[in-house]
Amino acid sequence: MSAIAIKYNDEIVDLVTAEERGIEGEEIELDNSPESLDVLRHSTAHLMAQAIKSLYPDAEFYVGPTVKEGFYYDFKTESEIGEGDLKKIEKQMLSFAKKKYKIEKYEISMDEAKVKFADDHLKLAVMERIPDDIVSIYKQGEFEDLCRGPHLPSIGLIRYFKLTKIAGAYLGGDSKNEMLTRIYGIAFATKDALKAHMDMLAEAAKRDHRKIGNEMKLFTFREEVGAGFPIWLPAGGRLRARLESLLFKAHRKRGYEPVRGPEMLRSDLWKTSGHYQNYGENMYFTKIDDIEFGVKPMNCVGHIKVYEDELHSYRDLPIKYFEYGVVHRHELTGALHGLFRVREFTQDDAHIFCTVDQIEEQIIEVVDFVDKIMSTFNFEYKMMISTKPEKAVGDAEVWEKSEAALIAAMEAHNLPYTIDEGGGAFYGPKIDIKILDAIGREWQCGTIQLDNNLPARFELEYNGEDNEKIQPVMIHRAILGSFERFIGILTEHYAGEFPMFIAPTQVAIVPVAETHKEYAKLLSDKLIDINADSEIYAKNDSLNKRIRTAEKTRVPMIVVLGDEEIENKTVSIRDRRTREQYTISEEEFLTLIQTKINEVNF
RNA sequence: GCCGACAUAGCUCAGUUGGCUAGAGCAGCUGAUUUGUAAUCAGCAGGCCCGGGGUUCAAAUCCUCGUGUCGGCACCA
């Protein structure tokens, strides 16, 4: 196989450019390496543009870069293009690829380029952003495009690709601008790699929590209830209750006190906190007796009111309040997505009030808490420090100090992190925890936010050693983020095959015949005594059918009870997780279930 | 919010260019059967075809305005 590009001083340079510049370097072949795929996908984007231009001659093109999941091209045409047209475009791409046009390159001045693309207002917009005087043009057959490359030597090399979705996208990523059509695609060097990718997408679709949530009857949404308001069904309710109770204990062990603030508070308080000014458009308000109330979008204000209920001494700090706080945020309709983005959700929220000196240890303690929970669910995770955003309250100095404190805590404990400039909350910088699920997707869940602003705005204080009034630091933190989102992620992570300790039902009991029902009930009661939920499948169906029905609920364990079991005081187990079948004594069985339920080390 | 697609029974889906009483499988109910590890058989019931408005002799089907869902964009305290 011959080279498609070279690597010159860490730069990927295509063959035409290398020849033009008279340089040599390590050869890059057409394979599935990241460098190679990047070139391939970029050229595939051009091939797609070529096909679109031939099918829709009025099309104007903006940019067509490669992204993590392939490539896209943004363009505009008067014709209506829908999902059904993707096949047509693919076909056209293949027919161009068969012609094996060489991809040629030449350079012209910016002024010449502006004349050349004078009738394409999108290309002109692209050129506005390029500072250079000379630009390069890539040409394949009749099609020419302004581009910096690198590209394949020929479009004949493009064989294994697929157009995946069509969508709208704002010009330049700015919602003030016009909207263009965007088509996404993916390309690989080999057929197998393309197939593996498509299989992976199918696997992700199978794990979709909305699909599994419906199948397992965990939760639902209803049009008449309103968009973004989840309804928890019994199975989901049981799962959630288990998670809540495990987490409750974990908080108590770490010295958190359960508290609870009201669902709505007077608007004046949201003005003090700054939420009214910064996020008012996303809050729900109501007016009663001429007093305006805002439904809480966060729990901090309630916890501040708890703090204010008594005077505090430096000896009391840190003070940690936690609450499974229900919050409402009016998300834009287009942002709603299953349990991942909803308008009402419950945060595992806590606020730590501490002294400046305690910041580091408190942050480390929370990070450790996060680690315990994430490892229990077999999640790997990354941490990211987010700094001051555009919309922010408080002065620059406070911000700098807070950001420095977060970085210092991470550095002091050699914890790896990255920085997200401008990603902080409006009242303080934060550490975000991003978890990686079973199929390698990233999710943002927990967050640790350092806040000097709300304590100042609410004039919080404690008495210091010399009886002076000192302002405490407030740390906002959530580990799961919200129960909704986290359960959605868990569902996809486990593909609905939840571990025993959070599964909606621990055991399905299938009595062989009518006469065994009584024993099944006795066993079910014993399971309740060890905090395990079970369900008896005693309907008038065949044994096979009932086992099938039980399997379809994804219950971790099925036990079959018949004459043999009753006689020997045993249970016949069908373990869905290990796919094994075996018989053990009833006593051993109960111990086994108990062990599996306690397999948690929060 | 923006671009595009979609909405038929509890669930998953059929339903031709507008034209008979809107169909199927699963789930549900009633019987028969009493089962040893992934679907026993038969019968019954189940629908304001998302909601308003309109076009038409005639609308699940066409138009329009909502609502909701999906794919992205933008947003995410």
XYZ file of C-alpha atoms (C1' of nucleotides) in Angstrom:
679
model
C 0.000 0.000 0.000
C 1.304 3.438 -0.808
C 1.419 6.571 1.286
C -1.487 9.017 1.465
C 0.387 11.733 3.379
C 3.549 12.284 5.368
C 4.305 13.394 8.862
C 6.657 16.371 8.885
C 7.600 17.850 12.259
C 4.381 16.483 13.795
C 2.377 18.074 11.022
C 0.350 15.919 8.663
C 1.115 17.049 5.146
C -0.565 15.612 2.097
C 1.455 14.408 -0.902
C 0.743 17.361 -3.199
C 1.779 19.805 -0.518
C 4.890 17.797 0.348
C 5.967 17.843 -3.279
C 5.217 21.545 -3.550
C 7.284 22.320 -0.467
C 9.921 19.744 -1.341
C 9.790 18.051 2.030
C 9.941 14.441 3.137
C 8.881 12.639 6.267
C 7.440 9.510 7.739
C 4.909 8.032 5.363
C 1.308 7.681 6.462
C -0.589 4.855 4.848
C -4.300 4.473 4.487
C -5.247 2.591 7.628
C -7.367 3.161 10.707
C -4.782 5.184 12.628
C -6.027 8.545 13.913
C -3.780 10.501 11.487
C -4.879 8.484 8.519
C -8.561 8.605 9.428
C -8.391 12.331 9.847
C -7.177 12.786 6.282
C -9.619 10.196 4.946
C -12.610 11.759 6.682
C -11.693 15.234 5.627
C -11.564 14.093 2.017
C -14.829 12.209 2.481
C -16.418 15.464 3.621
C -15.246 17.027 0.357
C -16.566 14.090 -1.629
C -19.907 14.592 0.098
C -19.850 18.281 -0.811
C -19.084 17.333 -4.404
C -22.082 14.997 -4.449
C -24.340 17.598 -2.848
C -23.221 20.235 -5.353
C -24.031 17.936 -8.256
C -27.465 17.048 -6.851
C -28.296 20.555 -5.626
C -26.472 22.999 -7.909
C -27.537 26.028 -5.856
C -25.798 24.674 -2.734
C -23.390 26.971 -0.950
C -20.844 25.575 1.457
C -19.559 26.712 4.815
C -17.069 24.424 6.594
C -16.556 20.671 6.545
C -14.239 19.562 9.316
C -13.545 16.203 10.919
C -14.853 15.671 14.435
C -14.476 12.957 17.041
C -17.282 10.923 15.535
C -16.402 11.397 11.872
C -16.973 14.483 9.785
C -19.679 16.907 8.723
C -20.262 19.620 6.180
C -22.462 22.667 6.703
C -24.205 24.003 3.623
C -27.259 25.724 2.363
C -29.635 25.017 -0.483
C -33.135 26.105 -1.409
C -34.148 22.456 -1.885
C -35.627 20.608 1.045
C -33.295 17.852 2.137
C -34.492 15.166 4.516
C -33.173 11.973 5.991
C -34.342 10.063 2.946
C -31.933 12.012 0.753
C -28.863 10.701 2.529
C -28.989 7.446 0.545
C -29.163 9.413 -2.676
C -26.159 11.503 -1.700
C -24.222 8.399 -0.648
C -24.913 6.829 -4.012
C -23.707 9.882 -5.814
C -20.569 9.907 -3.668
C -19.840 6.303 -4.606
C -20.257 7.016 -8.269
C -17.784 9.916 -8.030
C -15.383 7.777 -6.004
C -15.452 5.142 -8.746
C -14.184 7.741 -11.185
C -11.067 7.957 -8.996
C -10.556 11.674 -9.554
C -7.179 12.889 -8.417
C -7.344 15.493 -5.677
C -5.350 18.414 -7.025
C -4.264 21.552 -5.251
C -3.320 25.069 -6.251
C -2.882 28.360 -4.498
C -4.387 31.718 -5.263
C -4.501 35.070 -3.544
C -7.296 35.879 -1.146
C -8.597 38.494 -3.589
C -8.762 35.985 -6.399
C -10.506 33.522 -4.083
C -13.123 36.126 -3.221
C -13.847 36.577 -6.903
C -13.870 32.835 -7.498
C -16.429 32.200 -4.749
C -18.290 35.467 -5.223
C -21.646 33.721 -5.589
C -21.163 31.627 -2.456
C -21.853 33.879 0.527
C -20.952 31.096 2.945
C -17.475 30.616 1.482
C -17.040 34.367 1.663
C -17.959 34.154 5.345
C -15.312 31.474 5.808
C -12.724 33.669 4.127
C -13.534 36.528 6.484
C -12.086 34.373 9.237
C -8.836 33.539 7.402
C -6.036 36.062 7.973
C -3.745 34.742 5.186
C -3.163 36.460 1.845
C -2.753 33.199 -0.024
C -5.284 30.374 0.197
C -5.267 26.906 -1.253
C -7.927 25.366 -3.435
C -8.457 21.637 -3.678
C -9.955 20.293 -6.863
C -11.420 16.927 -7.732
C -13.082 16.579 -11.122
C -15.267 19.652 -11.610
C -15.543 20.350 -7.899
C -13.343 22.905 -6.224
C -13.241 23.893 -2.598
C -11.345 26.347 -0.510
C -9.423 24.272 2.009
C -6.200 24.071 3.923
C -6.034 20.269 3.590
C -4.556 17.784 4.054
C -6.303 15.476 1.614
C -5.946 12.042 0.076
C -4.178 11.861 -3.297
C -7.378 10.568 -4.918
C -11.039 10.194 -4.041
C -10.807 6.655 -5.386
C -9.414 5.686 -1.984
C -12.709 6.503 -0.300
C -14.761 3.339 -0.105
C -16.047 2.635 3.383
C -18.206 5.470 4.599
C -21.730 6.193 5.714
C -23.777 9.354 6.089
C -25.255 9.113 9.565
C -27.477 12.073 10.238
C -28.847 15.313 8.923
C -29.532 18.288 11.127
C -29.583 22.031 11.373
C -26.646 24.016 12.706
C -26.083 27.730 13.206
C -23.541 29.437 11.010
C -20.397 29.810 13.052
C -22.069 28.066 16.004
C -23.847 31.267 16.983
C -27.607 31.202 17.564
C -27.875 34.787 16.315
C -26.845 33.636 12.840
C -28.792 31.876 10.112
C -29.213 28.144 10.243
C -27.524 25.842 7.765
C -28.044 22.202 6.899
C -25.455 19.867 8.356
C -24.859 16.290 7.272
C -22.737 14.051 9.462
C -20.865 11.037 8.192
C -18.234 8.529 9.154
C -15.462 6.894 7.110
C -12.900 4.174 7.680
C -10.023 2.622 5.793
C -11.505 -0.847 5.996
C -14.897 -2.432 5.697
C -14.503 -4.201 9.044
C -13.767 -0.988 10.902
C -16.858 0.632 9.418
C -18.941 -2.357 10.397
C -17.485 -2.347 13.922
C -18.406 1.319 14.216
C -21.960 0.744 13.011
C -22.262 -2.183 15.433
C -21.107 0.074 18.246
C -23.783 2.612 17.351
C -26.383 -0.165 17.329
C -25.152 -1.320 20.745
C -25.455 2.222 22.094
C -28.995 2.427 20.696
C -29.876 -0.837 22.406
C -28.689 0.626 25.692
C -30.646 3.828 25.330
C -32.157 4.477 28.764
C -35.390 5.727 27.213
C -35.875 2.372 25.491
C -34.786 0.271 28.486
C -36.673 2.521 30.888
C -39.821 1.809 28.918
C -39.151 -1.942 28.674
C -38.310 -2.270 32.369
C -41.056 0.140 33.374
C -38.692 2.396 35.285
C -40.161 5.755 34.284
C -42.312 7.435 31.691
C -43.255 10.835 30.327
C -46.704 11.959 29.266
C -47.695 14.694 26.924
C -50.534 15.871 29.182
C -48.200 16.139 32.182
C -45.759 18.358 30.381
C -42.418 18.037 28.656
C -39.457 17.232 30.842
C -41.415 16.065 33.876
C -40.558 12.436 34.556
C -43.005 10.003 36.115
C -41.362 7.288 38.196
C -43.019 3.895 37.866
C -42.869 1.246 40.617
C -39.777 -0.540 39.275
C -37.925 2.746 38.853
C -39.184 3.877 42.240
C -37.674 0.828 43.904
C -34.360 1.286 42.154
C -34.258 4.940 43.065
C -35.224 4.283 46.684
C -32.334 1.824 47.025
C -29.890 4.345 45.650
C -31.259 7.039 47.949
C -30.993 4.917 51.047
C -27.437 3.734 50.280
C -26.388 7.305 49.710
C -28.150 8.513 52.830
C -26.029 6.250 55.008
C -22.888 7.302 53.201
C -23.642 10.959 53.931
C -24.366 10.303 57.597
C -21.049 8.465 57.987
C -19.274 11.531 56.645
C -20.945 13.934 59.024
C -23.587 15.429 56.750
C -26.882 16.488 58.372
C -30.101 15.979 56.444
C -32.061 19.235 56.047
C -34.794 20.438 53.778
C -35.733 23.802 52.366
C -39.064 24.831 50.813
C -39.898 24.188 47.147
C -40.433 27.859 46.506
C -39.089 30.962 48.131
C -39.817 34.646 47.807
C -38.269 36.248 44.759
C -36.379 38.743 46.910
C -34.136 35.912 48.001
C -33.380 34.967 44.389
C -32.481 38.581 43.814
C -30.062 38.469 46.731
C -28.526 35.235 45.489
C -28.277 36.545 41.935
C -30.320 33.710 40.413
C -33.105 36.144 39.539
C -30.800 38.273 37.426
C -28.692 35.464 35.993
C -31.165 32.650 35.480
C -34.555 34.224 35.938
C -35.627 33.293 32.417
C -35.205 29.633 33.340
C -37.099 29.803 36.619
C -40.760 29.138 37.355
C -42.520 31.974 39.170
C -45.893 32.451 40.767
C -47.533 35.408 42.453
C -49.786 35.062 45.459
C -51.154 37.980 47.553
C -48.989 40.286 45.459
C -45.840 38.523 46.567
C -43.773 36.861 43.901
C -42.288 33.457 44.607
C -39.719 31.532 42.601
C -39.699 27.735 42.520
C -36.183 26.754 43.541
C -33.742 26.014 40.747
C -31.066 25.161 43.363
C -31.031 24.261 47.018
C -28.306 26.600 48.231
C -30.599 29.334 49.467
C -32.570 26.897 51.600
C -29.358 25.612 53.140
C -28.159 29.138 53.754
C -31.363 29.719 55.713
C -30.617 26.602 57.751
C -27.152 27.973 58.462
C -28.613 31.307 59.512
C -30.903 29.637 62.015
C -28.240 29.786 64.683
C -24.950 31.486 65.438
C -21.903 29.451 64.570
C -18.524 29.183 66.152
C -15.332 28.334 64.281
C -15.390 25.197 66.444
C -18.541 23.995 64.623
C -16.987 24.145 61.175
C -17.138 22.442 58.819
C -20.921 22.217 58.807
C -22.348 19.937 56.147
C -26.001 19.944 55.122
C -27.437 17.602 52.547
C -30.765 17.189 50.862
C -32.251 15.231 48.019
C -33.384 18.532 46.638
C -36.085 18.716 44.008
C -35.379 21.568 41.621
C -37.160 23.015 38.604
C -35.410 24.578 35.661
C -37.216 25.637 32.538
C -34.910 24.083 29.956
C -35.453 24.934 26.303
C -37.642 22.364 24.573
C -34.878 21.326 22.225
C -32.577 20.521 25.141
C -34.867 17.946 26.735
C -33.647 14.387 26.424
C -35.085 11.423 28.364
C -33.843 11.519 31.955
C -30.651 13.297 30.915
C -32.154 16.754 30.570
C -35.440 17.315 32.355
C -37.273 20.281 33.867
C -37.782 18.759 37.287
C -35.109 16.705 38.943
C -33.676 15.761 42.310
C -30.105 16.611 43.148
C -28.035 14.754 45.733
C -27.104 18.195 46.906
C -24.965 19.263 49.835
C -23.364 22.439 51.095
C -20.305 22.560 53.253
C -19.703 25.719 55.265
C -16.066 25.890 56.307
C -13.119 28.129 57.006
C -10.611 29.083 54.348
C -8.095 26.746 55.959
C -10.463 23.820 55.628
C -11.084 24.189 51.913
C -8.397 21.805 50.799
C -9.255 18.951 53.164
C -12.953 19.344 52.431
C -12.416 19.205 48.696
C -10.216 16.163 49.038
C -12.822 14.507 51.238
C -15.490 15.087 48.600
C -13.194 13.800 45.862
C -12.680 10.669 47.941
C -16.443 10.322 48.389
C -16.868 10.617 44.624
C -14.190 7.990 44.103
C -15.941 5.523 46.410
C -19.235 5.884 44.611
C -17.824 5.780 41.113
C -15.721 2.708 41.785
C -18.737 0.923 43.253
C -20.431 1.316 39.890
C -17.248 0.546 37.924
C -17.055 3.972 36.427
C -13.750 5.537 35.509
C -13.798 9.313 35.749
C -11.904 12.482 34.975
C -11.903 15.790 36.783
C -12.024 19.202 35.218
C -11.637 22.595 36.858
C -13.944 25.226 35.375
C -13.108 28.884 35.795
C -14.999 32.184 35.795
C -17.735 32.404 33.145
C -19.011 35.463 31.305
C -22.108 35.743 33.490
C -20.665 35.988 36.975
C -21.100 37.746 40.285
C -18.387 38.794 42.726
C -15.117 40.563 42.200
C -12.146 39.287 40.312
C -9.925 38.860 43.348
C -12.352 36.504 45.062
C -12.587 34.510 41.882
C -8.836 34.226 41.530
C -8.459 33.082 45.120
C -11.162 30.455 44.737
C -9.723 29.124 41.512
C -6.284 28.961 43.050
C -7.668 27.034 46.018
C -9.172 24.366 43.776
C -5.994 23.987 41.800
C -3.925 23.863 45.000
C -6.083 21.068 46.413
C -5.691 18.998 43.261
C -1.966 19.655 43.005
C -1.306 18.894 46.648
C -2.810 15.457 46.240
C -1.412 14.755 42.796
C -4.875 14.407 41.323
C -5.039 14.700 37.547
C -7.279 17.420 36.116
C -7.850 19.573 33.092
C -9.021 23.172 32.902
C -12.189 24.426 31.245
C -11.818 28.173 30.886
C -15.064 30.027 31.510
C -17.048 26.918 32.429
C -17.711 27.828 36.065
C -20.966 28.601 37.850
C -21.879 32.269 38.111
C -20.988 32.383 41.807
C -17.762 30.384 41.786
C -15.325 28.023 40.067
C -15.891 24.291 40.178
C -14.455 20.835 39.721
C -16.627 18.753 37.413
C -16.526 15.002 37.485
C -16.921 13.331 34.117
C -17.521 9.621 34.173
C -16.793 7.048 31.489
C -19.413 4.377 31.023
C -19.165 0.732 29.950
C -18.927 1.614 26.269
C -16.561 4.524 26.689
C -18.949 7.465 26.581
C -18.342 10.494 28.770
C -20.971 11.939 31.103
C -20.864 14.946 33.360
C -22.339 14.170 36.770
C -20.861 15.359 39.990
C -19.608 18.823 40.685
C -17.727 20.531 43.513
C -18.131 24.294 43.530
C -16.269 26.740 45.653
C -18.292 29.781 46.538
C -17.266 32.997 48.272
C -20.023 35.008 46.690
C -23.239 33.680 48.199
C -21.816 33.844 51.752
C -21.009 37.492 51.055
C -24.367 38.258 49.473
C -26.207 36.698 52.404
C -23.706 38.098 54.911
C -23.039 34.725 56.480
C -20.649 34.617 59.390
C -19.212 32.635 62.240
C -17.407 33.658 65.391
C -13.646 33.294 65.242
C -11.223 32.575 68.080
C -11.135 36.226 69.090
C -14.901 36.476 68.815
C -14.591 38.376 65.538
C -17.148 37.869 62.767
C -15.733 35.876 59.865
C -17.351 34.967 56.563
C -17.371 31.222 55.914
C -16.619 29.609 52.579
C -19.403 27.617 50.992
C -18.753 24.476 48.987
C -21.631 23.267 46.816
C -21.343 19.652 45.820
C -23.367 16.925 44.173
C -21.969 13.507 43.447
C -24.560 11.830 41.284
C -25.608 15.237 39.993
C -29.234 14.268 39.884
C -30.973 10.969 40.479
C -32.661 11.303 37.104
C -29.509 11.770 35.115
C -27.469 9.302 37.117
C -30.080 6.561 36.842
C -30.249 7.245 33.118
C -26.498 6.828 32.889
C -26.532 3.708 35.079
C -29.210 2.210 32.839
C -27.040 2.685 29.770
C -23.861 1.675 31.594
C -25.362 -1.642 32.691
C -27.743 -1.963 29.721
C -30.468 -2.462 32.317
C -28.594 -5.372 33.965
C -28.331 -3.590 37.293
C -26.200 -5.029 40.083
C -28.134 -6.723 42.873
C -27.803 -3.789 45.276
C -29.842 -1.388 43.147
C -31.856 -3.697 40.902
C -35.597 -2.898 41.097
C -36.247 -6.534 42.008
C -33.539 -8.784 43.404
C -35.133 -12.158 42.811
C -37.879 -13.625 40.634
C -39.453 -16.696 42.166
C -41.004 -19.209 39.801
C -42.991 -22.001 41.449
C -43.231 -25.006 39.177
C -46.886 -25.716 39.931
C -49.841 -24.473 41.944
C -48.793 -26.585 44.927
C -45.491 -24.737 45.258
C -46.941 -21.260 45.566
C -47.095 -21.370 49.316
C -43.410 -22.136 49.650
C -42.660 -19.347 47.201
C -44.517 -16.889 49.430
C -42.546 -18.054 52.478
C -39.287 -17.514 50.643
C -40.420 -14.112 49.441
C -41.120 -13.081 53.057
C -37.683 -14.219 54.128
C -36.210 -12.095 51.355
C -38.091 -9.048 52.578
C -36.510 -9.631 55.995
C -33.074 -9.216 54.459
C -34.207 -6.170 52.478
C -34.514 -7.931 49.123
C -37.490 -7.428 46.818
C -38.866 -10.406 44.992
C -41.691 -11.140 42.646
C -43.538 -14.433 42.355
C -44.362 -15.619 38.849
C -47.356 -17.841 39.578
C -49.582 -16.904 36.687
C -51.420 -19.596 34.777
C -48.702 -19.871 32.142
C -46.268 -22.619 31.274
C -43.110 -22.796 33.346
C -41.066 -21.883 30.302
C -43.201 -18.877 29.643
C -42.903 -17.622 33.202
C -39.134 -18.015 33.148
C -39.026 -16.143 29.886
C -41.189 -13.358 31.299
C -38.935 -13.116 34.347
C -35.804 -13.054 32.179
C -37.218 -10.209 30.157
C -37.441 -8.018 33.241
C -33.633 -8.373 33.517
C -33.957 -9.495 37.140
C -30.508 -10.592 38.372
C -31.626 -13.905 39.772
C -34.450 -16.342 39.128
C -35.183 -19.195 41.492
C -37.311 -22.142 40.503
C -39.158 -24.024 43.245
C -40.730 -27.437 42.863
C -41.168 -30.674 44.773
C -37.421 -31.339 44.915
C -36.619 -27.955 46.411
C -39.375 -28.109 48.982
C -38.334 -31.575 50.045
C -34.637 -30.679 50.412
C -35.073 -27.053 51.506
C -33.060 -25.861 48.553
C -33.538 -23.387 45.730
C -32.656 -23.856 42.104
C -30.961 -20.685 40.875
C -30.770 -19.224 37.409
C -28.236 -16.417 37.562
C -28.840 -13.942 34.762
C -25.598 -12.100 35.290
C -23.278 -15.137 35.178
C -25.642 -17.237 33.035
C -25.227 -20.173 35.398
C -27.708 -22.610 36.848
C -27.191 -24.373 40.148
C -28.907 -25.544 43.286
C -28.012 -24.467 46.822
C -29.628 -24.675 50.218
C -32.157 -22.028 51.118
C -29.862 -20.805 53.873
C -26.915 -20.390 51.529
C -29.178 -18.630 49.083
C -30.323 -16.042 51.609
C -26.722 -15.419 52.637
C -25.748 -15.043 48.998
C -28.430 -12.447 48.349
C -27.522 -10.583 51.484
C -23.866 -10.505 50.443
C -24.702 -9.214 47.008
C -26.971 -6.511 48.401
C -24.179 -5.345 50.655
C -21.625 -5.226 47.871
C -21.485 -1.482 48.266
C -18.678 0.539 49.759
C -19.876 4.087 49.635
C -35.533 28.688 21.113
C -33.642 27.220 15.822
C -33.421 23.491 11.402
C -35.509 18.839 9.931
C -38.425 14.444 10.758
C -42.288 12.018 13.342
C -47.191 11.194 16.419
C -52.466 4.987 14.768
C -54.709 0.048 21.031
C -50.936 -0.264 27.466
C -46.231 -1.616 24.169
C -44.001 -2.510 19.076
C -45.800 -1.562 14.429
C -49.178 -2.258 9.344
C -52.703 0.898 6.979
C -51.555 2.215 -1.507
C -52.527 8.035 -5.357
C -57.984 10.904 0.253
C -62.863 6.047 -0.588
C -66.119 -0.278 2.740
C -67.011 -1.432 9.891
C -58.861 1.259 10.984
C -55.565 -4.150 11.214
C -51.457 -7.499 13.463
C -48.105 -9.317 17.299
C -47.111 -8.770 22.451
C -49.399 -7.329 27.035
C -54.714 -7.619 29.378
C -59.345 -10.455 30.484
C -62.151 -15.540 30.315
C -61.788 -20.599 29.795
C -59.146 -25.276 29.103
C -54.384 -27.113 30.699
C -50.769 -27.730 36.110
C -46.439 -27.568 33.590
C -38.767 -28.741 35.882
C -35.485 -23.782 33.337
C -36.625 -18.266 27.362
C -43.334 -18.119 24.193
C -49.493 -24.398 25.623
C -54.223 -23.816 23.173
C -58.950 -21.325 22.329
C -62.123 -17.222 22.897
C -63.005 -12.026 24.321
C -62.154 -7.112 24.965
C -59.278 -2.993 23.680
C -59.030 3.169 19.140
C -62.022 11.023 19.511
C -55.946 7.497 14.358
C -51.949 13.580 19.681
C -55.436 18.262 20.235
C -57.931 22.804 17.806
C -59.330 24.794 13.163
C -59.815 24.219 7.796
C -60.086 21.964 2.425
C -63.363 18.010 0.351
C -69.238 14.481 -1.531
C -65.566 11.916 1.567
C -59.657 12.918 5.924
C -55.719 8.409 10.006
C -54.151 10.202 4.994
C -54.134 17.117 2.373
C -53.478 22.405 4.636
C -52.913 25.306 9.232
C -52.052 26.450 14.455
C -50.802 24.108 18.972
C -48.765 19.997 22.124
C -45.361 16.087 22.538
C -41.286 12.941 20.731
C -36.772 12.002 17.848
C -31.817 13.759 15.313
C -28.660 17.827 15.580
C -27.483 23.217 16.667
C -27.623 26.711 20.526
C -28.284 26.329 25.938
C -27.042 23.507 30.599
C -26.554 28.000 37.576
